[in-house]
Amino acid sequence: MTRFRLPIGGYIALAIAVAVMVLPLLWMLLASFKGQDEIYSLPIQWLPSSFGGANYQAAADAVPFGSFFLNSLITTVFGAGIKIVLGLMTAYALVFVEVPFRKFFFGLVIFALLVPQQIVIIPNYTLVASLGWLNTYQGIIVPGLASAFGTFLFRQHFLSLPISVLEAAALDGAGHWRRLWAFVVPMSTPTIAAVALVSVVTEWNEYLWPLLVIDRPNMMTLPIGLTLLQNTDGVTNWGVLMAGTVLVTLPILIVFFVMQKKIVAGLTAGAVTG
Amino acid sequence: MTSTATRRRGRMARNWLMFAALAGPNILLLIAFTYKPLLQSFYYSTLQWNIGSSRAISVGLRNYTDWLTDSQTPHVVGVTVVFTLATVGGGMVLGLSLAVLLNRRLKLIGPARTIVVAPYVLSGVAVGLLWLFVFDPNFGIVAAVLGFVGLPSPAWYNDPQWALVMVIIVQLWKNVGYIALIYLAGLQAIPKDLLEAASLDGAGPVRTFRRVILPLLGPTTFFLSVTTLLSSLQSFDIIQAMTKGGPLEGTTTMMYEIYREGFVAGRAGYSSAVATILFVVLLIVTLVQMRFVERKVHYA
């Protein structure tokens, strides 16, 4: 609006905003290289004396970080992967398979969005325990597997697809199954990628549910395992804890910065359609 | 005639089979892990029952009356309201300001937009733990900044009120980038000629913002206020990592109470009653939103 003066105020505000977001992360990263004496020093010092991996070694010695990482990877890949497939299949059925009461089934999927997983933890815990699924991958994954929001977004997208292509495919003898995977899915890759990436982020960070069903360290995911490094004896070893925090946040930060366009598209998709 | 009817019935049966094969698994999972447990939760709320125990006594609505008359309840509701209002209200104001800033044509605005959203994708537990160190009253950044201007650090860890302020700040830090991102999309959807027309009519930036931009952002504001309200009411990770509801229950929200009663104290019936109450609150919030959205569509 007033473009005559130099936007110095804008740059200052921008610098402050970026600093507020970055400095805590930087503080975590730098602390992960500091020894106890450097952490407990006044005035505070930002830079560690060296970038040795002693805290990382200590964190890995104290808790099985390799298992945490593997467990997070397995639950994220299967959790997000199956959820996306279920969402695609359901959305396809809701849009392209003609049966009565489709509206009802769509309602059934959508109304599930009104019931947060947090509200049903006790019955689900009881069920998972009775199935003998405590401390198992299926115990972590299965209760959160159903796709409601993804189905909603996929359906929205499928409704916008050119019907003529699918009719041509049907005339060529392609059944529903083939039409879904050979035509609809390839025509929807940007939407699928955006939804998938948001699911991956959500699964990776999942905390309350795995906290309830897992108590054996070798089955823990990263967020749960991380808290094992928290003070058990009243004194927090910040350097080691921050090393663990880096190990939890770094993979998702890398994914985010590499795929930020797609993730941002996935995050805004809900707002624009909703 | 008969043959076409049979054929049609055959096709219908095939379609049902196809529909069941495609949508069936997802719908069954929703029933098994969302709808059925929701109803079970209502039932459990009428029981006196410890989690893992095989003995349960039906107590009618006593868990509800117990909760309503518990001396801690006004405190927990107060904490929930303060936490929710501060994170929603603060988040909206900060998020919109940030979006306006990120909408300006400045150098390096692209990377800045990415950085601002980054905390939103991080684990709540990791964020809570790293901020616990940032808030360290002796050796943290906050204490250093306050010391620089000659102020003592509040007892973030030991004072119930400051602990609540601390978890509110962290919740804001994690989510404000998401709010800004959605607002930014809203700002960019505003037609340029509308803003030019306002400026030709002699409206200054403040007037344009209040009379043109803010009303046009109405639907975005509404969407965000509801989604952030829902996520604030369900917030758990940050509180668990930083304060575990303490000190002196200073950060015990209703969501945290559900967890603590059910899984720490083991009182599953009582916890289910609190969960049911919170569910009703969430349902009302969402239904109010739906009505508003409907009205918006009618007048659009």
Coordinates of C-alpha atoms in Angstrom, one line a residue:
Chain A
M1 CA 0.0 0.0 0.0
T2 CA 2.7 2.5 0.9
R3 CA 5.6 1.2 -1.2
F4 CA 7.6 4.4 -1.3
R5 CA 9.7 3.9 1.8
L6 CA 12.0 1.0 2.4
P7 CA 10.3 -1.8 4.3
I8 CA 12.8 -1.7 7.1
G9 CA 10.0 -2.3 9.7
G10 CA 8.9 -5.3 7.7
Y11 CA 12.4 -6.8 7.7
I12 CA 12.8 -6.2 11.4
A13 CA 9.5 -7.9 12.2
L14 CA 10.4 -10.8 9.9
A15 CA 13.8 -11.2 11.5
I16 CA 12.1 -11.3 15.0
A17 CA 9.5 -13.9 13.8
V18 CA 12.1 -16.1 12.3
A19 CA 14.4 -15.8 15.3
V20 CA 11.6 -16.8 17.7
M21 CA 10.9 -19.9 15.6
V22 CA 14.6 -20.9 15.0
L23 CA 16.4 -20.0 18.2
P24 CA 14.7 -22.7 20.4
L25 CA 15.6 -25.3 17.8
L26 CA 19.1 -24.0 17.5
W27 CA 19.4 -24.0 21.3
M28 CA 18.4 -27.7 21.3
L29 CA 20.9 -28.6 18.6
L30 CA 23.8 -26.8 20.3
A31 CA 23.0 -28.1 23.7
S32 CA 23.1 -31.6 22.3
F33 CA 26.9 -31.1 21.9
K34 CA 27.6 -29.5 25.3
G35 CA 29.0 -31.1 28.4
Q36 CA 27.3 -30.7 31.8
D37 CA 29.8 -27.9 32.7
E38 CA 28.9 -25.9 29.6
I39 CA 25.2 -26.3 30.1
Y40 CA 25.4 -25.2 33.7
S41 CA 27.4 -22.1 33.1
L42 CA 26.5 -18.5 33.7
P43 CA 26.2 -16.3 31.7
I44 CA 24.7 -18.9 29.2
Q45 CA 27.0 -19.7 26.3
W46 CA 25.5 -20.6 22.9
L47 CA 28.3 -22.4 21.3
P48 CA 29.6 -25.7 22.6
S49 CA 33.4 -26.0 22.9
S50 CA 33.4 -28.9 20.5
F51 CA 31.0 -30.8 18.3
G52 CA 31.6 -34.2 19.7
G53 CA 28.9 -36.9 19.8
A54 CA 29.3 -37.9 23.5
N55 CA 25.7 -37.0 24.4
Y56 CA 24.4 -39.0 21.4
Q57 CA 26.5 -41.9 22.5
A58 CA 25.2 -41.6 26.0
A59 CA 21.6 -41.4 24.8
A60 CA 22.0 -44.5 22.7
D61 CA 23.6 -46.3 25.6
A62 CA 20.9 -45.4 28.0
V63 CA 17.9 -46.4 25.8
P64 CA 17.6 -48.5 22.6
F65 CA 17.3 -45.6 20.1
G66 CA 17.8 -48.0 17.2
S67 CA 14.7 -49.9 18.2
F68 CA 12.7 -46.7 18.7
F69 CA 13.7 -45.5 15.3
L70 CA 12.8 -48.8 13.6
N71 CA 9.4 -49.0 15.6
S72 CA 8.6 -45.4 14.5
L73 CA 9.5 -46.2 10.9
I74 CA 7.4 -49.4 10.9
T75 CA 4.3 -47.9 12.6
T76 CA 4.5 -44.7 10.4
V77 CA 4.9 -46.6 7.1
F78 CA 2.2 -49.1 7.7
G79 CA -0.1 -46.8 9.6
A80 CA 0.0 -44.0 7.0
G81 CA 0.3 -46.4 4.0
I82 CA -2.7 -48.6 4.9
K83 CA -4.7 -45.5 5.9
I84 CA -4.2 -43.9 2.5
V85 CA -5.1 -47.1 0.7
L86 CA -8.3 -47.5 2.8
G87 CA -9.1 -43.8 2.1
L88 CA -8.7 -44.2 -1.6
M89 CA -10.8 -47.3 -1.8
T90 CA -13.6 -45.8 0.3
A91 CA -13.6 -42.5 -1.6
Y92 CA -13.7 -44.4 -4.9
A93 CA -16.7 -46.6 -3.8
L94 CA -18.5 -43.5 -2.5
V95 CA -18.1 -41.6 -5.8
F96 CA -18.1 -44.3 -8.6
V97 CA -19.8 -47.4 -7.3
E98 CA -23.6 -47.0 -7.7
V99 CA -25.5 -48.4 -4.7
P100 CA -28.3 -47.0 -2.7
F101 CA -27.6 -45.3 0.7
R102 CA -24.3 -43.9 -0.4
K103 CA -25.1 -40.7 1.4
F104 CA -25.6 -42.7 4.6
F105 CA -22.2 -44.3 4.3
F106 CA -20.6 -41.0 3.5
G107 CA -22.2 -39.6 6.7
L108 CA -20.9 -42.5 8.7
V109 CA -17.3 -41.7 7.6
I110 CA -17.7 -37.9 8.1
F111 CA -19.3 -38.1 11.5
A112 CA -16.3 -40.1 12.7
L113 CA -14.4 -36.8 12.5
L114 CA -16.6 -35.6 15.4
V115 CA -15.2 -38.3 17.7
P116 CA -11.6 -37.7 18.5
Q117 CA -9.4 -40.7 19.3
Q118 CA -8.6 -39.0 22.7
I119 CA -12.2 -39.5 23.8
V120 CA -12.3 -43.2 23.3
I121 CA -9.0 -44.3 24.8
I122 CA -10.4 -46.3 27.6
P123 CA -12.7 -48.7 25.6
N124 CA -10.0 -49.0 22.9
Y125 CA -7.4 -49.8 25.4
T126 CA -9.6 -52.4 27.0
L127 CA -10.3 -54.0 23.6
V128 CA -6.6 -54.0 22.5
A129 CA -5.6 -55.4 25.9
S130 CA -8.2 -58.2 25.6
L131 CA -6.9 -59.1 22.1
G132 CA -3.5 -59.5 23.6
W133 CA -2.2 -56.6 21.5
L134 CA -0.4 -54.6 24.2
N135 CA 3.2 -54.1 23.2
T136 CA 2.6 -55.1 19.6
Y137 CA 2.7 -53.2 16.3
Q138 CA -0.9 -54.0 15.5
G139 CA -1.8 -52.6 18.9
I140 CA -0.3 -49.2 18.0
I141 CA -1.5 -49.2 14.4
V142 CA -4.9 -50.8 14.0
P143 CA -7.1 -48.6 16.2
G144 CA -6.0 -45.5 14.3
L145 CA -6.1 -47.0 10.9
A146 CA -9.5 -46.0 9.6
S147 CA -9.5 -43.0 7.2
A148 CA -12.1 -40.3 7.7
F149 CA -10.4 -37.0 6.8
G150 CA -8.4 -38.6 4.0
T151 CA -11.6 -40.2 2.5
F152 CA -13.3 -36.8 2.7
L153 CA -10.5 -35.1 0.8
F154 CA -10.1 -37.9 -1.8
R155 CA -13.9 -37.9 -2.4
Q156 CA -13.8 -34.2 -3.0
H157 CA -11.0 -34.6 -5.5
F158 CA -12.6 -37.6 -7.3
L159 CA -15.8 -35.7 -7.8
S160 CA -13.8 -33.2 -9.9
L161 CA -12.2 -35.9 -12.2
P162 CA -13.3 -36.1 -15.9
I163 CA -16.0 -38.8 -16.0
S164 CA -15.3 -39.4 -19.8
V165 CA -11.9 -41.0 -19.1
L166 CA -13.5 -43.5 -16.7
E167 CA -16.4 -44.2 -19.0
A168 CA -13.9 -44.9 -21.8
A169 CA -12.0 -47.2 -19.5
A170 CA -15.2 -49.0 -18.6
L171 CA -16.1 -49.5 -22.3
D172 CA -12.6 -51.0 -22.7
G173 CA -13.6 -53.6 -20.1
A174 CA -11.7 -52.2 -17.1
G175 CA -13.5 -53.1 -13.9
H176 CA -13.8 -50.9 -10.8
W177 CA -10.6 -52.3 -9.3
R178 CA -8.5 -51.5 -12.4
R179 CA -10.2 -48.1 -12.9
L180 CA -9.3 -47.1 -9.4
W181 CA -5.6 -48.1 -9.5
A182 CA -4.9 -47.5 -13.3
F183 CA -6.9 -44.3 -13.9
V184 CA -8.2 -42.6 -10.8
V185 CA -5.1 -42.9 -8.6
P186 CA -2.6 -41.7 -11.3
M187 CA -4.9 -38.7 -12.0
S188 CA -4.8 -37.8 -8.3
T189 CA -1.1 -38.0 -7.4
P190 CA -0.8 -34.4 -6.0
T191 CA -3.7 -34.8 -3.7
I192 CA -2.6 -38.3 -2.6
A193 CA 1.0 -37.1 -1.9
A194 CA -0.3 -34.1 0.1
V195 CA -2.6 -36.2 2.3
A196 CA 0.1 -39.0 2.6
L197 CA 2.7 -36.6 3.8
V198 CA 0.4 -35.1 6.4
S199 CA -0.5 -38.6 7.6
V200 CA 3.2 -39.5 7.8
V201 CA 3.9 -36.5 10.0
T202 CA 0.9 -37.3 12.2
E203 CA 1.8 -40.9 12.7
W204 CA 5.5 -40.2 13.4
N205 CA 4.5 -37.7 16.2
E206 CA 1.7 -39.9 17.6
Y207 CA 2.1 -39.9 21.4
L208 CA -0.9 -40.6 23.7
W209 CA -2.0 -43.9 22.1
P210 CA 1.4 -45.6 21.8
L211 CA 2.1 -44.3 25.4
L212 CA -0.9 -46.3 26.6
V213 CA -0.3 -49.6 24.7
I214 CA 3.5 -49.8 24.9
D215 CA 5.5 -50.2 28.1
R216 CA 8.3 -52.4 26.9
P217 CA 11.3 -50.2 25.8
N218 CA 12.2 -52.3 22.8
M219 CA 8.6 -51.8 21.4
M220 CA 8.5 -48.0 22.0
T221 CA 8.3 -45.4 19.2
L222 CA 10.6 -42.4 19.3
P223 CA 8.3 -39.9 21.1
I224 CA 7.6 -42.4 23.9
G225 CA 11.2 -43.6 24.2
L226 CA 12.4 -40.0 24.3
T227 CA 10.7 -39.5 27.7
L228 CA 12.8 -42.4 29.1
L229 CA 15.7 -40.0 29.0
Q230 CA 13.8 -37.4 31.1
N231 CA 15.0 -37.1 34.7
T232 CA 14.5 -40.4 36.5
D233 CA 16.4 -39.2 39.6
G234 CA 15.3 -35.6 39.7
V235 CA 18.3 -34.2 37.8
T236 CA 17.9 -33.8 34.1
N237 CA 20.9 -34.4 32.0
W238 CA 20.0 -31.7 29.4
G239 CA 22.8 -32.5 27.0
V240 CA 21.7 -36.1 26.6
L241 CA 18.0 -35.3 26.6
M242 CA 18.5 -32.7 23.9
A243 CA 20.5 -35.2 21.8
G244 CA 17.5 -37.5 22.0
T245 CA 15.2 -34.6 21.0
V246 CA 17.4 -33.9 18.0
L247 CA 17.1 -37.6 17.0
V248 CA 13.3 -37.4 17.2
T249 CA 12.8 -34.0 15.4
L250 CA 15.6 -34.2 12.8
P251 CA 14.0 -36.8 10.5
I252 CA 10.7 -35.0 10.3
L253 CA 12.4 -31.7 9.8
I254 CA 14.4 -33.1 6.9
V255 CA 11.2 -34.5 5.3
F256 CA 9.5 -31.2 5.9
F257 CA 12.1 -29.0 4.3
V258 CA 12.5 -31.4 1.3
M259 CA 8.8 -31.8 0.7
Q260 CA 7.5 -28.5 2.1
K261 CA 5.5 -27.6 -0.9
K262 CA 3.5 -30.8 -0.8
I263 CA 3.1 -30.7 3.0
V264 CA 1.9 -27.1 2.9
A265 CA -0.6 -28.1 0.2
G266 CA -1.8 -31.0 2.4
L267 CA -2.2 -28.7 5.5
T268 CA -4.1 -26.1 3.6
A269 CA -6.3 -28.6 1.7
G270 CA -8.5 -29.1 4.7
A271 CA -9.1 -25.4 5.2
V272 CA -9.9 -24.6 1.6
T273 CA -12.4 -27.5 1.1
G274 CA -13.7 -27.3 4.7
Chain B
M1 CA -38.8 -57.7 -19.2
T2 CA -38.1 -60.3 -16.6
S3 CA -34.6 -60.8 -18.0
T4 CA -33.7 -57.1 -17.8
A5 CA -35.0 -57.0 -14.2
T6 CA -32.9 -60.0 -13.3
R7 CA -30.0 -58.5 -15.0
R8 CA -30.5 -55.2 -13.2
R9 CA -30.7 -57.1 -9.9
G10 CA -27.5 -59.0 -10.8
R11 CA -25.7 -55.8 -11.5
M12 CA -27.0 -54.3 -8.2
A13 CA -25.7 -57.3 -6.3
R14 CA -22.3 -57.0 -8.0
N15 CA -22.2 -53.3 -7.2
W16 CA -23.0 -54.0 -3.5
L17 CA -20.2 -56.6 -3.5
M18 CA -17.8 -54.1 -5.0
F19 CA -18.9 -51.4 -2.6
A20 CA -18.4 -53.7 0.4
A21 CA -15.0 -54.8 -0.8
L22 CA -13.8 -51.2 -1.3
A23 CA -15.4 -49.3 1.5
G24 CA -16.2 -52.2 3.9
P25 CA -12.8 -52.5 5.7
N26 CA -12.6 -48.8 6.4
I27 CA -16.2 -48.6 7.6
L28 CA -15.8 -51.7 9.8
L29 CA -12.7 -50.1 11.4
L30 CA -14.6 -46.9 12.1
I31 CA -17.3 -48.9 13.7
A32 CA -14.9 -51.0 15.8
F33 CA -12.6 -48.3 16.9
T34 CA -14.7 -45.1 16.9
Y35 CA -18.4 -45.7 17.1
K36 CA -18.6 -48.8 19.3
P37 CA -16.0 -47.4 21.8
L38 CA -17.9 -44.1 21.9
L39 CA -21.1 -45.9 23.0
Q40 CA -19.0 -48.1 25.4
S41 CA -17.5 -44.9 26.8
F42 CA -21.1 -43.7 27.7
Y43 CA -21.7 -47.1 29.4
Y44 CA -18.4 -47.1 31.3
S45 CA -19.2 -43.7 32.6
T46 CA -22.0 -45.3 34.7
L47 CA -19.7 -47.8 36.3
Q48 CA -17.4 -47.8 39.3
W49 CA -14.7 -49.8 37.7
N50 CA -10.9 -49.9 37.8
I51 CA -9.1 -50.4 34.6
G52 CA -7.9 -54.0 34.1
S53 CA -10.2 -55.2 36.9
S54 CA -13.0 -57.7 36.2
R55 CA -15.3 -56.2 38.9
A56 CA -17.5 -53.3 38.0
I57 CA -20.4 -51.9 39.9
S58 CA -23.2 -49.9 38.2
V59 CA -23.5 -46.5 39.9
G60 CA -25.8 -44.7 37.6
L61 CA -24.9 -41.1 37.2
R62 CA -22.7 -40.9 40.3
N63 CA -19.5 -40.4 38.4
Y64 CA -21.1 -37.3 36.9
T65 CA -22.4 -35.9 40.2
D66 CA -19.0 -36.7 41.7
W67 CA -17.2 -34.7 39.1
L68 CA -19.6 -31.8 39.3
T69 CA -19.3 -31.6 43.1
D70 CA -15.6 -32.4 43.3
S71 CA -13.7 -29.5 44.8
Q72 CA -11.0 -29.8 42.1
T73 CA -13.5 -29.5 39.2
P74 CA -13.9 -25.7 39.1
H75 CA -10.1 -25.5 39.1
V76 CA -9.7 -28.0 36.2
V77 CA -12.5 -26.3 34.2
G78 CA -10.7 -22.9 34.9
V79 CA -7.4 -24.2 33.7
T80 CA -9.1 -25.7 30.6
V81 CA -10.8 -22.4 29.8
V82 CA -7.7 -20.3 30.3
F83 CA -5.5 -22.6 28.3
T84 CA -8.1 -22.8 25.5
L85 CA -8.9 -19.1 25.3
A86 CA -5.3 -18.1 25.5
T87 CA -4.1 -20.5 22.8
V88 CA -7.0 -19.9 20.5
G89 CA -7.3 -16.1 21.0
G90 CA -3.6 -15.6 21.1
G91 CA -3.0 -17.9 18.2
M92 CA -5.5 -16.2 16.0
V93 CA -4.2 -12.7 16.7
L94 CA -0.5 -13.7 16.3
G95 CA -1.3 -15.9 13.4
L96 CA -3.1 -13.2 11.5
S97 CA -0.3 -10.7 12.2
L98 CA 2.2 -13.2 11.0
A99 CA 0.2 -13.9 7.8
V100 CA 0.0 -10.2 7.0
L101 CA 3.8 -9.9 7.5
L102 CA 4.4 -13.0 5.3
N103 CA 2.1 -11.7 2.6
R104 CA 4.4 -8.6 2.1
R105 CA 6.8 -8.6 -0.8
L106 CA 10.1 -8.9 1.0
K107 CA 13.2 -10.6 0.1
L108 CA 13.6 -14.2 1.5
I109 CA 9.9 -14.3 2.3
G110 CA 9.7 -17.9 0.8
P111 CA 12.2 -19.4 3.2
A112 CA 10.7 -17.4 6.1
R113 CA 7.3 -18.9 5.4
T114 CA 8.7 -22.4 5.5
I115 CA 10.6 -21.8 8.7
V116 CA 7.5 -20.4 10.5
V117 CA 5.5 -23.5 9.8
A118 CA 8.3 -25.9 10.8
P119 CA 7.4 -26.2 14.5
Y120 CA 3.9 -27.4 13.6
V121 CA 5.2 -30.7 12.1
L122 CA 7.4 -31.5 15.1
S123 CA 6.5 -34.0 17.8
G124 CA 4.7 -32.3 20.7
V125 CA 6.7 -34.3 23.2
A126 CA 10.0 -33.2 21.6
V127 CA 8.8 -29.6 21.5
G128 CA 7.8 -29.7 25.1
L129 CA 11.1 -31.1 26.2
L130 CA 13.2 -28.7 24.2
W131 CA 11.2 -25.7 25.6
L132 CA 11.6 -27.1 29.1
F133 CA 15.3 -26.4 28.7
V134 CA 14.6 -23.0 27.0
F135 CA 12.6 -22.1 30.1
D136 CA 15.2 -23.3 32.6
P137 CA 15.0 -20.6 35.3
N138 CA 18.8 -20.5 35.7
F139 CA 20.4 -21.8 32.5
G140 CA 17.7 -21.2 29.8
I141 CA 17.3 -18.6 27.1
V142 CA 14.2 -17.0 28.7
A143 CA 16.0 -16.4 31.9
A144 CA 19.0 -14.9 30.0
V145 CA 16.7 -12.5 28.1
L146 CA 14.9 -11.5 31.2
G147 CA 18.2 -11.1 33.0
F148 CA 19.4 -8.8 30.2
V149 CA 16.6 -6.4 31.0
G150 CA 17.0 -6.8 34.7
L151 CA 14.1 -9.0 35.5
P152 CA 14.2 -12.2 37.6
S153 CA 13.0 -15.4 35.9
P154 CA 9.6 -16.6 37.1
A155 CA 9.5 -20.1 38.7
W156 CA 8.2 -21.7 35.5
Y157 CA 8.6 -25.2 37.0
N158 CA 7.3 -24.7 40.5
D159 CA 4.6 -21.9 40.3
P160 CA 1.3 -23.3 39.1
Q161 CA 0.3 -20.1 37.3
W162 CA 3.6 -19.5 35.6
A163 CA 3.6 -23.2 34.6
L164 CA 0.3 -22.6 32.8
V165 CA 1.7 -19.6 31.1
M166 CA 4.6 -21.7 30.0
V167 CA 2.6 -24.5 28.4
I168 CA 0.4 -21.8 26.7
I169 CA 3.5 -20.2 25.2
V170 CA 4.7 -23.5 23.9
Q171 CA 1.4 -24.5 22.4
L172 CA 1.3 -21.1 20.7
W173 CA 4.8 -21.5 19.4
K174 CA 4.0 -24.9 17.9
N175 CA 0.7 -23.9 16.2
V176 CA 1.0 -20.3 15.2
G177 CA 2.7 -21.1 12.0
Y178 CA -0.2 -23.3 10.9
I179 CA -2.7 -20.5 11.6
A180 CA -0.5 -18.1 9.7
L181 CA -0.3 -20.5 6.8
I182 CA -4.1 -20.8 6.5
Y183 CA -4.6 -17.1 6.9
L184 CA -1.9 -16.5 4.2
A185 CA -3.9 -18.7 1.8
G186 CA -7.0 -16.6 2.7
L187 CA -5.2 -13.3 2.1
Q188 CA -3.9 -14.4 -1.2
A189 CA -7.4 -15.3 -2.3
I190 CA -8.5 -11.7 -1.9
P191 CA -8.8 -10.2 -5.4
K192 CA -6.2 -7.5 -6.0
D193 CA -8.6 -5.1 -7.7
L194 CA -10.7 -5.0 -4.6
L195 CA -7.8 -3.6 -2.6
E196 CA -6.9 -1.2 -5.4
A197 CA -10.5 0.0 -5.4
A198 CA -10.4 0.6 -1.7
S199 CA -7.2 2.5 -2.0
L200 CA -8.6 4.7 -4.8
D201 CA -11.5 5.5 -2.6
G202 CA -9.0 7.0 -0.2
A203 CA -9.1 4.2 2.4
G204 CA -5.8 4.0 4.3
P205 CA -4.1 0.7 5.1
V206 CA -5.8 0.4 8.6
R207 CA -9.2 1.1 7.2
T208 CA -8.7 -1.3 4.3
F209 CA -7.7 -3.9 6.7
R210 CA -10.6 -3.5 9.0
R211 CA -13.3 -2.8 6.4
V212 CA -12.2 -5.0 3.5
I213 CA -9.7 -7.6 4.4
L214 CA -11.0 -8.7 7.8
P215 CA -14.6 -9.3 6.7
L216 CA -13.3 -11.2 3.6
L217 CA -11.3 -13.4 6.0
G218 CA -14.4 -14.3 8.0
P219 CA -14.8 -17.9 6.8
T220 CA -11.0 -18.5 7.4
T221 CA -11.3 -17.0 10.8
F222 CA -14.2 -19.2 11.6
F223 CA -12.6 -22.4 10.3
L224 CA -9.4 -21.7 12.3
S225 CA -11.2 -20.7 15.5
V226 CA -13.0 -24.1 15.5
T227 CA -10.0 -26.3 14.5
T228 CA -7.7 -24.6 17.0
L229 CA -10.4 -24.8 19.7
L230 CA -10.8 -28.5 19.1
S231 CA -7.1 -29.2 19.2
S232 CA -6.5 -27.0 22.3
L233 CA -9.3 -28.9 24.2
Q234 CA -7.5 -32.2 23.2
S235 CA -4.0 -31.0 23.9
F236 CA -2.0 -33.6 25.7
D237 CA 1.6 -34.1 24.5
I238 CA 3.1 -30.8 25.6
I239 CA 1.5 -30.9 29.0
Q240 CA 2.6 -34.5 29.6
A241 CA 6.2 -33.7 28.5
M242 CA 6.6 -30.4 30.4
T243 CA 4.5 -30.5 33.6
K244 CA 2.5 -33.8 33.9
G245 CA -0.5 -31.6 34.9
G246 CA 1.4 -30.0 37.8
P247 CA 2.7 -28.3 39.8
L248 CA -0.3 -28.4 42.2
E249 CA -2.6 -29.4 39.3
G250 CA -1.8 -25.9 37.8
T251 CA -1.8 -27.3 34.2
T252 CA -4.4 -30.1 34.6
T253 CA -6.9 -29.6 31.8
M254 CA -10.0 -31.8 31.3
M255 CA -8.1 -33.8 28.6
Y256 CA -5.2 -34.4 31.1
E257 CA -7.7 -35.3 33.8
I258 CA -9.2 -38.0 31.5
Y259 CA -5.7 -39.5 31.1
R260 CA -4.7 -39.2 34.7
E261 CA -7.9 -40.6 36.2
G262 CA -8.1 -43.5 33.7
F263 CA -4.5 -44.5 33.4
V264 CA -2.6 -43.2 36.4
A265 CA -5.4 -43.4 39.1
G266 CA -7.0 -46.3 37.2
R267 CA -10.6 -45.0 37.8
A268 CA -11.9 -45.9 34.3
G269 CA -15.6 -45.2 35.1
Y270 CA -14.9 -41.7 36.4
S271 CA -12.5 -41.0 33.5
S272 CA -15.1 -42.1 31.0
A273 CA -17.6 -39.6 32.6
V274 CA -15.1 -36.7 32.1
A275 CA -14.5 -38.0 28.5
T276 CA -18.2 -38.0 27.8
I277 CA -18.5 -34.4 29.1
L278 CA -15.6 -33.3 27.0
F279 CA -17.1 -35.1 24.0
V280 CA -20.4 -33.2 24.4
V281 CA -18.5 -29.9 24.6
L282 CA -16.5 -30.8 21.4
L283 CA -19.8 -31.9 19.7
I284 CA -21.5 -28.6 20.5
V285 CA -18.6 -26.6 19.2
T286 CA -18.5 -28.5 15.9
L287 CA -22.3 -28.4 15.4
V288 CA -22.3 -24.6 16.0
Q289 CA -19.6 -24.4 13.3
M290 CA -21.7 -26.5 10.9
R291 CA -24.7 -24.1 11.4
F292 CA -22.5 -21.1 10.7
V293 CA -21.0 -22.7 7.5
E294 CA -24.5 -23.5 6.3
R295 CA -25.6 -19.9 6.9
K296 CA -22.5 -18.7 5.0
V297 CA -23.4 -20.9 2.0
H298 CA -27.0 -19.6 2.0
Y299 CA -26.0 -15.9 1.9
A300 CA -23.1 -16.3 -0.4

